[in-house]
Short mmCIF file of C-alpha atoms in Angstrom, two decimals:
data_model
loop_
_atom_site.label_atom_id
_atom_site.label_comp_id
_atom_site.label_asym_id
_atom_site.label_seq_id
_atom_site.Cartn_x
_atom_site.Cartn_y
_atom_site.Cartn_z
CA UNK A 1 -35.65 46.13 6.87
CA UNK A 2 -39.01 44.56 6.08
CA UNK A 3 -42.07 45.31 8.21
CA UNK A 4 -42.93 41.64 8.74
CA UNK A 5 -40.67 38.85 10.00
CA UNK A 6 -41.21 35.11 9.65
CA UNK A 7 -39.51 32.96 12.26
CA UNK A 8 -38.83 29.42 11.08
CA UNK A 9 -37.41 28.25 7.77
CA UNK A 10 -39.20 24.93 7.52
CA UNK A 11 -42.07 24.29 5.14
CA UNK A 12 -44.49 26.36 7.27
CA UNK A 13 -42.14 29.35 7.30
CA UNK A 14 -41.51 29.05 3.57
CA UNK A 15 -45.28 28.90 2.97
CA UNK A 16 -45.88 31.95 5.18
CA UNK A 17 -43.23 33.96 3.33
CA UNK A 18 -44.69 32.83 -0.01
CA UNK A 19 -48.21 34.01 0.85
CA UNK A 20 -46.96 37.30 2.29
CA UNK A 21 -44.93 37.83 -0.89
CA UNK A 22 -48.09 37.25 -2.94
CA UNK A 23 -49.51 40.35 -1.25
CA UNK A 24 -46.35 42.27 -2.28
CA UNK A 25 -45.17 42.29 1.32
CA UNK A 26 -41.43 42.13 1.93
CA UNK A 27 -40.37 39.56 4.52
CA UNK A 28 -37.32 38.88 6.66
CA UNK A 29 -37.16 35.13 7.35
CA UNK A 30 -35.11 33.85 10.31
CA UNK A 31 -33.97 30.29 10.95
CA UNK A 32 -31.59 28.85 13.55
CA UNK A 33 -30.14 26.37 11.04
CA UNK A 34 -27.55 27.32 8.44
CA UNK A 35 -29.98 26.56 5.61
CA UNK A 36 -33.75 26.62 5.18
CA UNK A 37 -35.87 23.48 4.79
CA UNK A 38 -36.39 22.44 8.41
CA UNK A 39 -37.45 18.87 9.02
CA UNK A 40 -37.74 18.15 5.30
CA UNK A 41 -33.95 18.21 5.14
CA UNK A 42 -31.83 16.91 2.27
CA UNK A 43 -28.38 15.39 1.92
CA UNK A 44 -26.24 14.12 -0.93
CA UNK A 45 -25.99 10.34 -1.28
CA UNK A 46 -23.65 8.99 -3.97
CA UNK A 47 -23.94 12.23 -5.93
CA UNK A 48 -27.73 12.41 -5.66
CA UNK A 49 -29.71 14.68 -3.35
CA UNK A 50 -32.22 12.73 -1.26
CA UNK A 51 -34.92 14.08 1.06
CA UNK A 52 -35.55 12.88 4.60
CA UNK A 53 -39.15 14.07 4.74
CA UNK A 54 -41.93 15.64 2.74
CA UNK A 55 -40.96 14.06 -0.56
CA UNK A 56 -44.34 12.51 -1.42
CA UNK A 57 -46.74 15.02 -2.97
CA UNK A 58 -50.43 14.16 -3.04
CA UNK A 59 -52.52 14.78 -6.13
CA UNK A 60 -54.88 16.78 -3.89
CA UNK A 61 -52.09 19.17 -2.79
CA UNK A 62 -53.61 22.15 -4.63
CA UNK A 63 -51.88 24.94 -2.70
CA UNK A 64 -48.47 23.31 -2.70
CA UNK A 65 -48.65 22.59 -6.43
CA UNK A 66 -49.34 26.28 -7.07
CA UNK A 67 -46.14 27.04 -5.16
CA UNK A 68 -44.24 24.54 -7.33
CA UNK A 69 -45.67 26.13 -10.46
CA UNK A 70 -44.58 29.60 -9.32
CA UNK A 71 -41.02 28.49 -8.63
CA UNK A 72 -39.85 26.75 -11.76
CA UNK A 73 -42.81 24.45 -12.45
CA UNK A 74 -40.53 21.53 -11.62
CA UNK A 75 -41.51 18.14 -13.08
CA UNK A 76 -43.13 15.38 -11.03
CA UNK A 77 -42.73 11.62 -11.32
CA UNK A 78 -45.13 8.89 -10.25
CA UNK A 79 -44.58 7.44 -6.78
CA UNK A 80 -47.69 5.30 -6.39
CA UNK A 81 -49.12 3.60 -3.34
CA UNK A 82 -47.73 0.13 -2.71
CA UNK A 83 -47.31 -1.36 0.74
CA UNK A 84 -47.69 -4.54 2.75
CA UNK A 85 -47.66 -5.98 6.24
CA UNK A 86 -47.42 -9.36 7.91
CA UNK A 87 -50.63 -10.62 9.53
CA UNK A 88 -50.62 -14.03 11.16
CA UNK A 89 -47.43 -14.99 9.34
CA UNK A 90 -48.90 -14.04 5.95
CA UNK A 91 -47.84 -11.05 3.82
CA UNK A 92 -50.86 -8.89 2.95
CA UNK A 93 -50.24 -6.48 0.06
CA UNK A 94 -52.21 -3.32 -0.68
CA UNK A 95 -51.53 -1.40 -3.87
CA UNK A 96 -53.53 1.28 -5.64
CA UNK A 97 -52.03 -0.13 -8.81
CA UNK A 98 -54.20 -3.25 -8.32
CA UNK A 99 -57.94 -3.91 -8.49
CA UNK A 100 -60.01 -1.73 -6.14
CA UNK A 101 -62.30 -4.60 -5.12
CA UNK A 102 -59.35 -6.72 -4.01
CA UNK A 103 -58.00 -3.81 -1.95
CA UNK A 104 -61.42 -3.27 -0.36
CA UNK A 105 -61.66 -6.93 0.63
CA UNK A 106 -58.20 -6.79 2.16
CA UNK A 107 -59.10 -3.62 4.04
CA UNK A 108 -62.20 -5.29 5.52
CA UNK A 109 -60.03 -8.26 6.51
CA UNK A 110 -57.46 -6.01 8.19
CA UNK A 111 -60.10 -3.87 9.96
CA UNK A 112 -62.50 -6.55 11.05
CA UNK A 113 -66.21 -5.76 10.70
CA UNK A 114 -66.40 -3.56 13.81
CA UNK A 115 -63.44 -1.48 12.72
CA UNK A 116 -64.62 -1.23 9.12
CA UNK A 117 -68.04 0.11 10.10
CA UNK A 118 -66.35 2.67 12.34
CA UNK A 119 -63.93 3.66 9.59
CA UNK A 120 -66.34 3.84 6.65
CA UNK A 121 -68.26 7.04 7.58
CA UNK A 122 -64.98 8.85 8.25
CA UNK A 123 -63.59 7.80 4.88
CA UNK A 124 -66.85 8.84 3.20
CA UNK A 125 -66.64 12.30 4.79
CA UNK A 126 -63.08 12.94 3.58
CA UNK A 127 -63.64 11.49 0.11
CA UNK A 128 -66.78 13.61 -0.24
CA UNK A 129 -65.07 16.81 0.87
CA UNK A 130 -61.27 17.12 0.94
CA UNK A 131 -61.62 20.18 3.19
CA UNK A 132 -62.63 17.83 6.02
CA UNK A 133 -59.27 16.03 5.85
CA UNK A 134 -57.47 18.51 8.11
CA UNK A 135 -57.35 19.45 11.77
CA UNK A 136 -60.18 21.64 13.07
CA UNK A 137 -62.69 20.68 10.36
CA UNK A 138 -66.41 20.75 11.12
CA UNK A 139 -66.98 17.03 10.66
CA UNK A 140 -64.04 15.89 12.78
CA UNK A 141 -64.67 18.51 15.46
CA UNK A 142 -68.05 16.85 15.99
CA UNK A 143 -66.27 13.48 16.13
CA UNK A 144 -63.90 14.92 18.74
CA UNK A 145 -66.73 16.29 20.85
CA UNK A 146 -68.26 12.83 21.15
CA UNK A 147 -65.17 10.61 21.19
CA UNK A 148 -61.92 12.34 22.23
CA UNK A 149 -62.34 11.13 25.81
CA UNK A 150 -60.78 7.93 24.41
CA UNK A 151 -57.96 7.21 22.00
CA UNK A 152 -58.08 5.80 18.47
CA UNK A 153 -57.40 2.33 19.86
CA UNK A 154 -60.60 2.58 21.92
CA UNK A 155 -62.58 4.05 19.03
CA UNK A 156 -61.62 1.46 16.40
CA UNK A 157 -60.90 -1.62 18.50
CA UNK A 158 -57.74 -3.70 18.66
CA UNK A 159 -57.68 -5.34 15.22
CA UNK A 160 -58.37 -2.22 13.17
CA UNK A 161 -56.03 -0.14 15.32
CA UNK A 162 -53.18 -2.59 14.92
CA UNK A 163 -53.42 -3.31 11.20
CA UNK A 164 -54.96 -0.17 9.65
CA UNK A 165 -54.73 2.78 12.04
CA UNK A 166 -51.23 2.24 13.43
CA UNK A 167 -49.41 2.17 10.05
CA UNK A 168 -50.85 5.63 9.39
CA UNK A 169 -50.28 7.18 12.83
CA UNK A 170 -46.68 6.01 13.24
CA UNK A 171 -45.89 7.32 9.77
CA UNK A 172 -47.56 10.71 10.10
CA UNK A 173 -47.46 11.36 13.85
CA UNK A 174 -44.75 9.03 15.19
CA UNK A 175 -47.42 7.82 17.60
CA UNK A 176 -49.27 4.68 18.61
CA UNK A 177 -53.09 4.53 18.21
CA UNK A 178 -53.47 4.89 21.98
CA UNK A 179 -51.58 8.20 21.72
CA UNK A 180 -53.88 9.67 19.03
CA UNK A 181 -57.50 10.82 19.05
CA UNK A 182 -60.53 10.43 16.75
CA UNK A 183 -61.04 14.16 16.26
CA UNK A 184 -57.66 14.48 14.55
CA UNK A 185 -57.94 11.41 12.34
CA UNK A 186 -59.24 13.27 9.29
CA UNK A 187 -55.72 14.55 8.62
CA UNK A 188 -54.48 10.95 8.62
CA UNK A 189 -57.24 9.78 6.31
CA UNK A 190 -56.50 12.53 3.81
CA UNK A 191 -52.96 11.16 3.58
CA UNK A 192 -54.09 7.54 3.27
CA UNK A 193 -56.71 8.24 0.59
CA UNK A 194 -54.50 10.33 -1.69
CA UNK A 195 -52.17 9.07 -4.43
CA UNK A 196 -48.65 10.39 -4.73
CA UNK A 197 -45.96 11.79 -6.94
CA UNK A 198 -42.58 13.23 -6.07
CA UNK A 199 -40.45 15.98 -7.55
CA UNK A 200 -37.89 14.58 -9.98
CA UNK A 201 -35.21 16.83 -8.53
CA UNK A 202 -36.36 16.34 -4.95
CA UNK A 203 -37.62 18.91 -2.48
CA UNK A 204 -34.18 20.46 -2.22
CA UNK A 205 -34.41 21.72 -5.81
CA UNK A 206 -37.71 23.46 -5.04
CA UNK A 207 -36.44 25.02 -1.81
CA UNK A 208 -33.36 26.26 -3.64
CA UNK A 209 -35.57 27.71 -6.38
CA UNK A 210 -37.51 29.66 -3.75
CA UNK A 211 -34.35 30.73 -1.93
CA UNK A 212 -32.75 32.14 -5.07
CA UNK A 213 -35.91 33.17 -6.92
CA UNK A 214 -37.96 35.18 -4.42
CA UNK A 215 -37.44 38.92 -4.65
CA UNK A 216 -39.49 39.81 -1.58
CA UNK A 217 -37.84 37.66 1.11
CA UNK A 218 -34.47 38.11 2.79
CA UNK A 219 -33.05 35.08 4.61
CA UNK A 220 -31.19 35.21 7.92
CA UNK A 221 -29.87 31.73 8.70
CA UNK A 222 -27.92 30.82 11.81
CA UNK A 223 -30.20 33.23 13.68
CA UNK A 224 -31.61 31.69 16.88
CA UNK A 225 -34.67 33.61 18.12
CA UNK A 226 -35.14 33.14 21.86
CA UNK A 227 -37.87 35.59 22.84
CA UNK A 228 -40.85 37.46 21.38
CA UNK A 229 -42.62 40.36 23.05
CA UNK A 230 -45.20 42.97 22.07
CA UNK A 231 -44.28 46.56 22.91
CA UNK A 232 -47.56 48.47 23.51
CA UNK A 233 -45.79 51.84 23.41
CA UNK A 234 -44.65 51.39 19.81
CA UNK A 235 -47.23 48.73 18.81
CA UNK A 236 -44.35 46.67 17.45
CA UNK A 237 -42.96 43.20 18.11
CA UNK A 238 -39.55 42.85 19.72
CA UNK A 239 -37.41 39.88 18.64
CA UNK A 240 -34.54 38.91 20.91
CA UNK A 241 -32.05 36.32 19.73
CA UNK A 242 -28.55 35.41 18.67
CA UNK A 243 -27.21 36.17 15.21
CA UNK A 244 -24.33 33.73 14.61
CA UNK A 245 -23.91 33.62 18.39
CA UNK A 246 -24.05 37.40 18.89
CA UNK A 247 -26.91 38.81 20.99
CA UNK A 248 -29.26 41.06 19.02
CA UNK A 249 -32.64 42.79 19.35
CA UNK A 250 -34.88 43.71 16.40
CA UNK A 251 -38.33 45.26 16.05
CA UNK A 252 -41.00 44.55 13.43
CA UNK A 253 -44.52 45.74 12.82
CA UNK A 254 -45.73 42.13 12.68
CA UNK A 255 -44.25 38.65 13.15
CA UNK A 256 -45.39 35.25 11.90
CA UNK A 257 -44.09 32.43 14.07
CA UNK A 258 -43.75 29.25 12.00
CA UNK A 259 -42.04 26.83 14.38
CA UNK A 260 -43.19 23.50 15.85
CA UNK A 261 -45.37 24.24 18.88
CA UNK A 262 -42.77 22.82 21.27
CA UNK A 263 -40.14 25.18 19.82
CA UNK A 264 -42.51 28.16 19.80
CA UNK A 265 -43.54 27.79 23.46
CA UNK A 266 -40.27 29.06 25.05
CA UNK A 267 -40.44 32.29 23.02
CA UNK A 268 -43.52 33.35 25.02
CA UNK A 269 -42.44 32.27 28.52
CA UNK A 270 -41.99 35.90 29.61
CA UNK A 271 -44.32 37.84 27.32
CA UNK A 272 -47.33 35.50 27.40
CA UNK A 273 -46.99 32.53 29.81
CA UNK A 274 -50.55 31.39 29.06
CA UNK A 275 -49.81 31.00 25.34
CA UNK A 276 -46.54 29.25 26.17
CA UNK A 277 -48.45 26.80 28.35
CA UNK A 278 -50.99 26.10 25.59
CA UNK A 279 -48.26 25.47 23.02
CA UNK A 280 -46.60 22.99 25.37
CA UNK A 281 -49.77 20.88 25.30
CA UNK A 282 -49.14 19.91 21.66
CA UNK A 283 -47.38 16.54 21.53
CA UNK A 284 -44.35 15.72 19.38
CA UNK A 285 -42.48 12.44 19.03
CA UNK A 286 -39.00 11.78 17.65
CA UNK A 287 -38.35 10.05 14.35
CA UNK A 288 -35.21 8.71 12.69
CA UNK A 289 -34.78 8.21 8.95
CA UNK A 290 -32.06 6.38 7.03
CA UNK A 291 -31.75 6.31 3.25
CA UNK A 292 -29.47 3.47 2.16
CA UNK A 293 -28.05 2.68 -1.29
CA UNK A 294 -27.51 -1.05 -1.94
CA UNK A 295 -25.59 -2.71 -4.74
CA UNK A 296 -28.55 -4.73 -6.01
CA UNK A 297 -32.31 -4.29 -5.99
CA UNK A 298 -33.88 -4.79 -2.57
CA UNK A 299 -37.51 -4.64 -3.74
CA UNK A 300 -39.59 -5.92 -6.64
CA UNK A 301 -41.77 -3.59 -8.71
CA UNK A 302 -44.97 -5.13 -7.32
CA UNK A 303 -43.77 -5.19 -3.70
CA UNK A 304 -41.99 -1.96 -2.76
CA UNK A 305 -42.71 -1.36 0.92
CA UNK A 306 -43.71 -2.92 4.22
CA UNK A 307 -44.97 -1.58 7.54
CA UNK A 308 -44.09 -3.30 10.81
CA UNK A 309 -45.96 -3.77 14.07
CA UNK A 310 -45.26 -2.36 17.52
CA UNK A 311 -42.73 -5.08 18.38
CA UNK A 312 -40.21 -3.47 16.01
CA UNK A 313 -38.51 -0.05 16.19
CA UNK A 314 -38.67 -0.03 12.39
CA UNK A 315 -42.08 1.32 11.39
CA UNK A 316 -41.63 1.33 7.62
CA UNK A 317 -39.19 0.22 4.92
CA UNK A 318 -39.80 1.26 1.34
CA UNK A 319 -38.26 1.97 -2.03
CA UNK A 320 -37.24 5.62 -2.29
CA UNK A 321 -38.95 5.90 -5.67
CA UNK A 322 -41.08 3.73 -7.92
CA UNK A 323 -37.97 2.73 -9.90
CA UNK A 324 -35.42 3.14 -7.08
CA UNK A 325 -35.55 -0.48 -6.03
CA UNK A 326 -32.01 -0.52 -4.62
CA UNK A 327 -32.46 2.72 -2.64
CA UNK A 328 -34.22 2.08 0.66
CA UNK A 329 -35.84 4.54 3.06
CA UNK A 330 -36.04 3.19 6.62
CA UNK A 331 -38.25 5.00 9.15
CA UNK A 332 -37.96 4.46 12.90
CA UNK A 333 -40.98 5.78 14.81
CA UNK A 334 -43.44 4.70 17.46
CA UNK A 335 -43.07 3.58 21.07
CA UNK A 336 -40.48 0.84 20.45
CA UNK A 337 -38.33 3.18 18.36
CA UNK A 338 -38.34 5.78 21.15
CA UNK A 339 -36.86 3.18 23.50
CA UNK A 340 -34.28 1.70 21.11
CA UNK A 341 -33.32 4.44 18.64
CA UNK A 342 -32.09 7.48 20.56
CA UNK A 343 -30.34 10.70 19.57
CA UNK A 344 -26.96 9.09 20.28
CA UNK A 345 -27.65 5.77 18.55
CA UNK A 346 -25.02 4.83 15.98
CA UNK A 347 -26.68 5.01 12.52
CA UNK A 348 -24.99 1.71 11.55
CA UNK A 349 -26.72 0.04 14.51
CA UNK A 350 -30.11 1.41 13.49
CA UNK A 351 -29.64 0.28 9.88
CA UNK A 352 -28.50 -3.15 11.07
CA UNK A 353 -31.71 -3.50 13.11
CA UNK A 354 -33.73 -2.52 10.05
CA UNK A 355 -31.97 -5.03 7.81
CA UNK A 356 -32.52 -7.83 10.30
CA UNK A 357 -36.20 -6.91 10.41
CA UNK A 358 -36.78 -7.04 6.64
CA UNK A 359 -34.37 -9.79 5.55
CA UNK A 360 -37.08 -12.48 5.42
CA UNK A 361 -39.11 -10.39 2.98
CA UNK A 362 -36.66 -8.37 0.88
CA UNK A 363 -33.21 -8.76 -0.65
CA UNK A 364 -30.79 -7.30 1.92
CA UNK A 365 -28.93 -10.39 3.13
CA UNK A 366 -25.59 -10.42 1.29
CA UNK A 367 -26.58 -7.28 -0.62
CA UNK A 368 -23.76 -4.83 0.16
CA UNK A 369 -24.40 -1.21 1.09
CA UNK A 370 -22.72 1.46 -1.01
CA UNK A 371 -23.51 4.35 1.30
CA UNK A 372 -26.19 5.90 3.49
CA UNK A 373 -27.44 9.15 5.02
CA UNK A 374 -29.20 9.30 8.38
CA UNK A 375 -31.05 11.86 10.47
CA UNK A 376 -32.61 11.81 13.95
CA UNK A 377 -35.27 14.48 14.52
CA UNK A 378 -36.64 15.62 17.88
CA UNK A 379 -39.12 17.22 17.66
CA UNK A 380 -39.93 14.99 14.75
CA UNK A 381 -43.62 14.31 14.11
CA UNK A 382 -46.65 16.09 15.56
CA UNK A 383 -49.34 14.03 17.32
CA UNK A 384 -51.55 17.00 18.34
CA UNK A 385 -53.74 16.62 21.47
CA UNK A 386 -57.18 15.38 22.57
CA UNK A 387 -59.96 17.88 21.79
CA UNK A 388 -57.34 19.62 19.72
CA UNK A 389 -59.74 22.11 18.15
CA UNK A 390 -60.51 23.50 21.61
CA UNK A 391 -56.81 24.00 22.26
CA UNK A 392 -56.54 25.92 18.98
CA UNK A 393 -59.49 28.10 19.98
CA UNK A 394 -57.73 28.98 23.23
CA UNK A 395 -54.55 29.85 21.32
CA UNK A 396 -56.54 32.16 19.04
CA UNK A 397 -58.02 33.90 22.07
CA UNK A 398 -54.65 34.32 23.74
CA UNK A 399 -53.10 35.75 20.57
CA UNK A 400 -55.57 38.65 20.77
CA UNK A 401 -53.43 40.15 23.55
CA UNK A 402 -50.84 40.94 20.86
CA UNK A 403 -53.36 43.11 18.93
CA UNK A 404 -52.88 41.05 15.76
CA UNK A 405 -49.15 41.77 15.67
CA UNK A 406 -48.13 38.13 16.07
CA UNK A 407 -49.47 35.18 14.07
CA UNK A 408 -48.94 31.46 14.49
CA UNK A 409 -48.73 28.76 11.85
CA UNK A 410 -47.29 25.26 11.72
CA UNK A 411 -48.05 21.55 11.64
CA UNK A 412 -50.31 21.76 14.71
CA UNK A 413 -52.92 24.06 13.11
CA UNK A 414 -54.26 22.11 10.11
CA UNK A 415 -52.12 18.96 10.12
CA UNK A 416 -48.62 17.74 9.39
CA UNK A 417 -48.81 17.20 5.63
CA UNK A 418 -47.16 19.76 3.36
CA UNK A 419 -50.54 20.77 1.95
CA UNK A 420 -51.98 21.25 5.45
CA UNK A 421 -48.98 23.41 6.37
CA UNK A 422 -49.59 25.56 3.28
CA UNK A 423 -53.27 25.89 4.14
CA UNK A 424 -52.44 26.89 7.71
CA UNK A 425 -49.93 29.48 6.48
CA UNK A 426 -52.38 30.91 3.95
CA UNK A 427 -55.07 31.31 6.61
CA UNK A 428 -52.66 32.75 9.17
CA UNK A 429 -51.34 35.31 6.68
CA UNK A 430 -54.87 36.43 5.80
CA UNK A 431 -55.61 36.95 9.48
CA UNK A 432 -52.34 38.77 10.17
CA UNK A 433 -52.61 41.29 7.34
CA UNK A 434 -56.36 41.90 7.20
CA UNK A 435 -57.73 41.81 10.73
#
């Protein structure tokens, strides 16, 4: 048995195990699902493995790209940045493949002058220092201190919130601008300002490479951890859970908990109610994703995606890849989606709603579907909390009662992007093994 356990087999748990392994530390990784990958998730569609989340890899993802290099150095392919939206009945396109000046003029138009002058210093801060484009960064903590009494919709105004801010928050956080806060917006800007590639073999190929290639991690899937407690007599952590449905109790010298905050909270209800209460304050919203294969191309090369406003449960429709013009990824997130697309919603119904939404702009009418895969996730996307850095400080203080035997990492520490999850895991591992 290893001395350190990682609980959670999503990208945060994988990152935590990876960084522990780099210190030649053996790890036992536990996950309630029957396979690792978490919310990234992959399924086979017409003989091809497709990813539900996490497939777009930013060029600034330094930590994650080191992980890719260490596990097979898998090849990337260009994904690009190409999107559009309807404003006043007119389709406005934004593409990083086009002239920068034209994009800037369109951004000013979408923001309005008030919104643009609010947005510009934030963009400048992130472009000048990528380290600011995460949760709990110095620049955005100062923004939070002055502005987190109000939401992003208050901070930016109606026009900018509707046309610029919302497309980013519903994609990354599953949330409306009035449900997000200025102090956390750096993590959104880092996503919006980056350019993207994707793994040719998909995320599933990388996860499989780690699963089969690591020599310092043992995997225990189908293992549902229900409780964590610190035993002062032995100075060890007690894990109580169910292994394939059978009750079991294990002890480890240290444990890294790499679950969404809402999933982590119940594990501390008995051992540390204060920490459980703090974790419950982190907000998550559901998201549904469908990937649909059509007979003919749905998109054109110069128009591969569109975002939709709050009147539609469909937040985004886009080509799965830069050359996958007949393979469509539909995302349902935001307030309207929460009311219309539920855990029990028939996937065919959700896809039908999506097709009706995009049929005036893209080629879906009369274009037959070959097949589809669909997933509803709850918790889905993390929307953090107001004055989020203060909440994180309180969590750090509460963790001290475990005498550095339990660490926390996840999408609520540095942000929801894959790179932010790797940064959070790297920092949490350093604290767990060195303090």
